[in-house]
CSV table of N, CA, C and O in Angstrom, one decimal:
chain,number,residue,atom,x,y,z
A,1,UNK,N,-27.1,-89.8,68.5
A,1,UNK,CA,-27.2,-91.2,68.0
A,1,UNK,C,-27.8,-92.1,69.0
A,1,UNK,O,-28.7,-92.9,68.7
A,2,UNK,N,-27.4,-92.0,70.3
A,2,UNK,CA,-27.9,-92.8,71.3
A,2,UNK,C,-29.3,-92.6,71.6
A,2,UNK,O,-30.1,-93.6,71.8
A,3,UNK,N,-29.8,-91.4,71.5
A,3,UNK,CA,-31.2,-91.1,71.7
A,3,UNK,C,-32.1,-91.6,70.6
A,3,UNK,O,-33.2,-92.1,70.9
A,4,UNK,N,-31.6,-91.6,69.4
A,4,UNK,CA,-32.4,-92.1,68.3
A,4,UNK,C,-32.5,-93.6,68.3
A,4,UNK,O,-33.5,-94.1,67.8
A,5,UNK,N,-31.5,-94.3,68.8
A,5,UNK,CA,-31.5,-95.7,68.8
A,5,UNK,C,-31.9,-96.4,70.1
A,5,UNK,O,-32.0,-97.6,70.2
A,6,UNK,N,-32.2,-95.6,71.1
A,6,UNK,CA,-32.5,-96.1,72.4
A,6,UNK,C,-31.4,-96.6,73.2
A,6,UNK,O,-31.5,-97.3,74.2
A,7,UNK,N,-30.2,-96.2,72.8
A,7,UNK,CA,-29.0,-96.6,73.5
A,7,UNK,C,-28.6,-95.6,74.6
A,7,UNK,O,-29.4,-94.7,75.0
A,8,UNK,N,-27.4,-95.7,75.0
A,8,UNK,CA,-26.9,-94.8,76.1
A,8,UNK,C,-25.5,-94.3,75.7
A,8,UNK,O,-24.7,-95.1,75.1
A,9,UNK,N,-25.2,-93.1,76.0
A,9,UNK,CA,-23.9,-92.5,75.8
A,9,UNK,C,-23.2,-92.3,77.1
A,9,UNK,O,-23.8,-91.7,78.0
A,10,UNK,N,-22.0,-92.7,77.3
A,10,UNK,CA,-21.2,-92.5,78.5
A,10,UNK,C,-20.0,-91.7,78.2
A,10,UNK,O,-19.2,-92.0,77.3
A,11,UNK,N,-19.7,-90.8,79.1
A,11,UNK,CA,-18.5,-90.0,78.9
A,11,UNK,C,-17.8,-90.1,80.3
A,11,UNK,O,-18.3,-89.6,81.3
A,12,UNK,N,-16.6,-90.7,80.2
A,12,UNK,CA,-15.8,-90.9,81.4
A,12,UNK,C,-14.7,-89.9,81.4
A,12,UNK,O,-13.7,-90.1,80.7
A,13,UNK,N,-14.8,-88.8,82.2
A,13,UNK,CA,-13.7,-87.8,82.3
A,13,UNK,C,-13.0,-87.9,83.6
A,13,UNK,O,-12.0,-87.1,83.8
A,14,UNK,N,-13.4,-88.8,84.5
A,14,UNK,CA,-12.6,-89.0,85.7
A,14,UNK,C,-12.8,-90.4,86.2
A,14,UNK,O,-13.6,-91.2,85.6
A,15,UNK,N,-12.0,-90.8,87.1
A,15,UNK,CA,-12.0,-92.2,87.6
A,15,UNK,C,-13.3,-92.5,88.3
A,15,UNK,O,-13.9,-93.6,88.1
A,16,UNK,N,-13.8,-91.6,89.0
A,16,UNK,CA,-15.1,-91.8,89.7
A,16,UNK,C,-16.3,-91.9,88.7
A,16,UNK,O,-17.1,-92.8,88.9
A,17,UNK,N,-16.2,-91.1,87.7
A,17,UNK,CA,-17.3,-91.2,86.6
A,17,UNK,C,-17.2,-92.6,85.9
A,17,UNK,O,-18.2,-93.2,85.7
A,18,UNK,N,-16.0,-93.0,85.7
A,18,UNK,CA,-15.8,-94.3,85.1
A,18,UNK,C,-16.4,-95.5,85.9
A,18,UNK,O,-17.0,-96.4,85.5
A,19,UNK,N,-16.1,-95.4,87.3
A,19,UNK,CA,-16.7,-96.4,88.2
A,19,UNK,C,-18.2,-96.4,88.1
A,19,UNK,O,-18.9,-97.4,88.2
A,20,UNK,N,-18.8,-95.2,88.1
A,20,UNK,CA,-20.3,-95.1,88.0
A,20,UNK,C,-20.8,-95.7,86.7
A,20,UNK,O,-21.8,-96.3,86.7
A,21,UNK,N,-20.1,-95.5,85.6
A,21,UNK,CA,-20.5,-96.0,84.3
A,21,UNK,C,-20.4,-97.5,84.4
A,21,UNK,O,-21.4,-98.2,84.0
A,22,UNK,N,-19.4,-98.1,84.9
A,22,UNK,CA,-19.3,-99.5,85.0
A,22,UNK,C,-20.4,-100.1,85.9
A,22,UNK,O,-20.9,-101.2,85.7
A,23,UNK,N,-20.7,-99.4,87.0
A,23,UNK,CA,-21.8,-99.9,87.9
A,23,UNK,C,-23.1,-99.8,87.2
A,23,UNK,O,-23.9,-100.8,87.3
A,24,UNK,N,-23.4,-98.8,86.4
A,24,UNK,CA,-24.6,-98.7,85.6
A,24,UNK,C,-24.7,-99.8,84.5
A,24,UNK,O,-25.7,-100.4,84.3
A,25,UNK,N,-23.6,-100.1,83.9
A,25,UNK,CA,-23.5,-101.2,82.9
A,25,UNK,C,-23.8,-102.5,83.5
A,25,UNK,O,-24.5,-103.4,83.0
A,26,UNK,N,-23.2,-102.7,84.7
A,26,UNK,CA,-23.4,-104.0,85.4
A,26,UNK,C,-24.9,-104.2,85.8
A,26,UNK,O,-25.3,-105.4,85.9
A,27,UNK,N,-25.6,-103.2,86.0
A,27,UNK,CA,-27.1,-103.3,86.3
A,27,UNK,C,-27.9,-103.6,85.1
A,27,UNK,O,-29.1,-103.9,85.3
A,28,UNK,N,-27.4,-103.4,84.0
A,28,UNK,CA,-28.2,-103.7,82.7
A,28,UNK,C,-28.6,-105.1,82.6
A,28,UNK,O,-28.1,-106.0,83.3
A,29,UNK,N,-29.6,-105.4,81.8
A,29,UNK,CA,-30.1,-106.8,81.6
A,29,UNK,C,-29.0,-107.6,80.9
A,29,UNK,O,-28.3,-107.2,80.0
A,30,UNK,N,-28.9,-108.8,81.5
A,30,UNK,CA,-27.9,-109.7,80.9
A,30,UNK,C,-28.6,-110.7,80.0
A,30,UNK,O,-29.7,-111.2,80.3
A,31,UNK,N,-27.9,-111.1,79.0
A,31,UNK,CA,-28.4,-112.1,78.0
A,31,UNK,C,-27.5,-113.2,77.9
A,31,UNK,O,-26.3,-113.1,78.1
A,32,UNK,N,-28.0,-114.4,77.7
A,32,UNK,CA,-27.2,-115.6,77.5
A,32,UNK,C,-26.6,-115.6,76.2
A,32,UNK,O,-27.2,-115.3,75.2
A,33,UNK,N,-25.4,-116.0,76.1
A,33,UNK,CA,-24.7,-116.1,74.9
A,33,UNK,C,-24.3,-117.6,74.6
A,33,UNK,O,-23.8,-118.3,75.5
A,34,UNK,N,-24.4,-118.1,73.4
A,34,UNK,CA,-24.0,-119.4,73.1
A,34,UNK,C,-22.6,-119.4,72.6
A,34,UNK,O,-22.2,-118.5,71.8
A,35,UNK,N,-21.8,-120.3,73.0
A,35,UNK,CA,-20.4,-120.4,72.7
A,35,UNK,C,-20.1,-121.7,72.0
A,35,UNK,O,-20.5,-122.7,72.5
A,36,UNK,N,-19.5,-121.6,70.9
A,36,UNK,CA,-19.1,-122.8,70.2
A,36,UNK,C,-17.8,-123.3,70.8
A,36,UNK,O,-16.8,-122.5,71.0
A,37,UNK,N,-17.7,-124.6,71.1
A,37,UNK,CA,-16.5,-125.2,71.7
A,37,UNK,C,-15.9,-126.1,70.6
A,37,UNK,O,-16.6,-126.9,70.0
A,38,UNK,N,-14.6,-125.9,70.4
A,38,UNK,CA,-13.9,-126.8,69.4
A,38,UNK,C,-13.1,-127.8,70.2
A,38,UNK,O,-12.5,-127.5,71.2
A,39,UNK,N,-13.0,-128.9,69.6
A,39,UNK,CA,-12.2,-130.0,70.2
A,39,UNK,C,-11.2,-130.5,69.2
A,39,UNK,O,-11.6,-130.8,68.1
A,40,UNK,N,-10.0,-130.7,69.7
A,40,UNK,CA,-9.0,-131.2,68.8
A,40,UNK,C,-9.0,-132.7,68.8
A,40,UNK,O,-9.0,-133.4,69.9
A,41,UNK,N,-9.0,-133.3,67.6
A,41,UNK,CA,-9.0,-134.8,67.5
A,41,UNK,C,-7.6,-135.1,66.9
A,41,UNK,O,-7.3,-134.7,65.8
A,42,UNK,N,-6.9,-136.0,67.6
A,42,UNK,CA,-5.6,-136.4,67.1
A,42,UNK,C,-5.8,-137.4,65.9
A,42,UNK,O,-6.8,-138.2,65.9
A,43,UNK,N,-4.9,-137.4,65.0
A,43,UNK,CA,-4.9,-138.2,63.8
A,43,UNK,C,-4.1,-139.5,64.1
A,43,UNK,O,-2.9,-139.4,64.3
A,44,UNK,N,-4.8,-140.6,64.1
A,44,UNK,CA,-4.2,-141.9,64.3
A,44,UNK,C,-3.9,-142.6,63.0
A,44,UNK,O,-3.2,-143.7,63.0
A,45,UNK,N,-4.3,-142.1,61.9
A,45,UNK,CA,-4.1,-142.8,60.6
A,45,UNK,C,-2.6,-143.1,60.3
A,45,UNK,O,-2.3,-144.3,59.9
A,46,UNK,N,-1.7,-142.2,60.5
A,46,UNK,CA,-0.3,-142.6,60.2
A,46,UNK,C,0.3,-143.7,61.0
A,46,UNK,O,1.1,-144.5,60.6
A,47,UNK,N,-0.2,-143.8,62.3
A,47,UNK,CA,0.3,-144.8,63.2
A,47,UNK,C,-0.2,-146.2,62.7
A,47,UNK,O,0.5,-147.2,63.1
A,48,UNK,N,-1.2,-146.3,62.0
A,48,UNK,CA,-1.7,-147.6,61.5
A,48,UNK,C,-1.2,-147.9,60.1
A,48,UNK,O,-0.8,-149.0,59.8
A,49,UNK,N,-1.1,-146.9,59.3
A,49,UNK,CA,-0.7,-147.1,57.9
A,49,UNK,C,0.8,-147.3,57.8
A,49,UNK,O,1.2,-148.2,57.0
A,50,UNK,N,1.6,-146.6,58.5
A,50,UNK,CA,3.1,-146.8,58.3
A,50,UNK,C,3.6,-148.2,58.6
A,50,UNK,O,4.3,-148.8,57.9
A,51,UNK,N,3.2,-148.8,59.8
A,51,UNK,CA,3.6,-150.2,60.0
A,51,UNK,C,3.1,-151.1,58.9
A,51,UNK,O,3.8,-152.1,58.5
A,52,UNK,N,1.8,-150.9,58.5
A,52,UNK,CA,1.2,-151.8,57.4
A,52,UNK,C,2.0,-151.6,56.1
A,52,UNK,O,2.3,-152.6,55.4
A,53,UNK,N,2.3,-150.4,55.8
A,53,UNK,CA,3.1,-150.2,54.5
A,53,UNK,C,4.5,-150.8,54.6
A,53,UNK,O,5.0,-151.4,53.7
A,54,UNK,N,5.1,-150.7,55.8
A,54,UNK,CA,6.4,-151.3,56.0
A,54,UNK,C,6.4,-152.8,55.9
A,54,UNK,O,7.2,-153.4,55.2
A,55,UNK,N,5.4,-153.4,56.4
A,55,UNK,CA,5.2,-154.9,56.3
A,55,UNK,C,4.9,-155.3,54.9
A,55,UNK,O,5.4,-156.4,54.4
A,56,UNK,N,4.1,-154.6,54.2
A,56,UNK,CA,3.8,-154.9,52.8
A,56,UNK,C,5.1,-154.8,51.9
A,56,UNK,O,5.4,-155.7,51.1
A,57,UNK,N,5.9,-153.7,52.1
A,57,UNK,CA,7.2,-153.6,51.4
A,57,UNK,C,8.1,-154.7,51.7
A,57,UNK,O,8.8,-155.2,50.8
A,58,UNK,N,8.2,-155.1,53.0
A,58,UNK,CA,9.0,-156.2,53.4
A,58,UNK,C,8.6,-157.5,52.7
A,58,UNK,O,9.5,-158.3,52.3
A,59,UNK,N,7.3,-157.7,52.7
A,59,UNK,CA,6.8,-158.9,52.0
A,59,UNK,C,7.2,-158.9,50.5
A,59,UNK,O,7.6,-160.0,50.0
A,60,UNK,N,7.0,-157.8,49.8
A,60,UNK,CA,7.3,-157.7,48.4
A,60,UNK,C,8.8,-158.0,48.2
A,60,UNK,O,9.2,-158.7,47.3
A,61,UNK,N,9.7,-157.3,49.0
A,61,UNK,CA,11.1,-157.5,48.8
A,61,UNK,C,11.5,-158.9,49.1
A,61,UNK,O,12.3,-159.5,48.4
A,62,UNK,N,11.0,-159.5,50.2
A,62,UNK,CA,11.4,-160.9,50.5
A,62,UNK,C,10.9,-161.9,49.6
A,62,UNK,O,11.5,-163.0,49.4
A,63,UNK,N,9.7,-161.7,49.0
A,63,UNK,CA,9.2,-162.6,48.0
A,63,UNK,C,9.9,-162.6,46.7
A,63,UNK,O,9.8,-163.6,45.9
A,64,UNK,N,10.8,-161.6,46.5
A,64,UNK,CA,11.6,-161.6,45.2
A,64,UNK,C,13.1,-161.9,45.5
A,64,UNK,O,13.9,-161.6,44.7
A,65,UNK,N,13.4,-162.4,46.7
A,65,UNK,CA,14.8,-162.7,47.0
A,65,UNK,C,14.9,-164.2,47.4
A,65,UNK,O,14.1,-165.0,47.0
A,66,UNK,N,15.8,-164.5,48.2
A,66,UNK,CA,16.1,-165.9,48.6
A,66,UNK,C,14.9,-166.5,49.4
A,66,UNK,O,14.7,-167.7,49.3
A,67,UNK,N,14.1,-165.7,50.0
A,67,UNK,CA,13.0,-166.2,50.8
A,67,UNK,C,11.7,-166.5,50.1
A,67,UNK,O,10.7,-166.8,50.7
A,68,UNK,N,11.8,-166.4,48.7
A,68,UNK,CA,10.6,-166.7,48.0
A,68,UNK,C,10.2,-168.2,48.1
A,68,UNK,O,11.0,-169.0,48.4
A,69,UNK,N,9.0,-168.5,47.8
A,69,UNK,CA,8.5,-169.9,47.9
A,69,UNK,C,9.1,-170.7,46.7
A,69,UNK,O,9.2,-170.3,45.6
A,70,UNK,N,9.4,-172.0,47.0
A,70,UNK,CA,9.8,-172.9,46.0
A,70,UNK,C,8.6,-173.6,45.4
A,70,UNK,O,7.6,-173.9,46.1
A,71,UNK,N,8.6,-173.8,44.1
A,71,UNK,CA,7.5,-174.4,43.4
A,71,UNK,C,7.2,-175.9,43.9
A,71,UNK,O,7.9,-176.6,44.4
């Protein structure tokens, strides 16, 4: 298969052979690889909405109790 595709076949039957194989692979042509980097973005939405929701509920509750405006 390696001959038909232009590849190489390595058989490592000893430690020395394995070292030679790694040395041969290291001499091969190197190609650049593009890597996608992902970045985590923290969600700030709840920190803004929760206090606003709390203040809105407080205003609705207080406007229907003793603190409502007099005509």
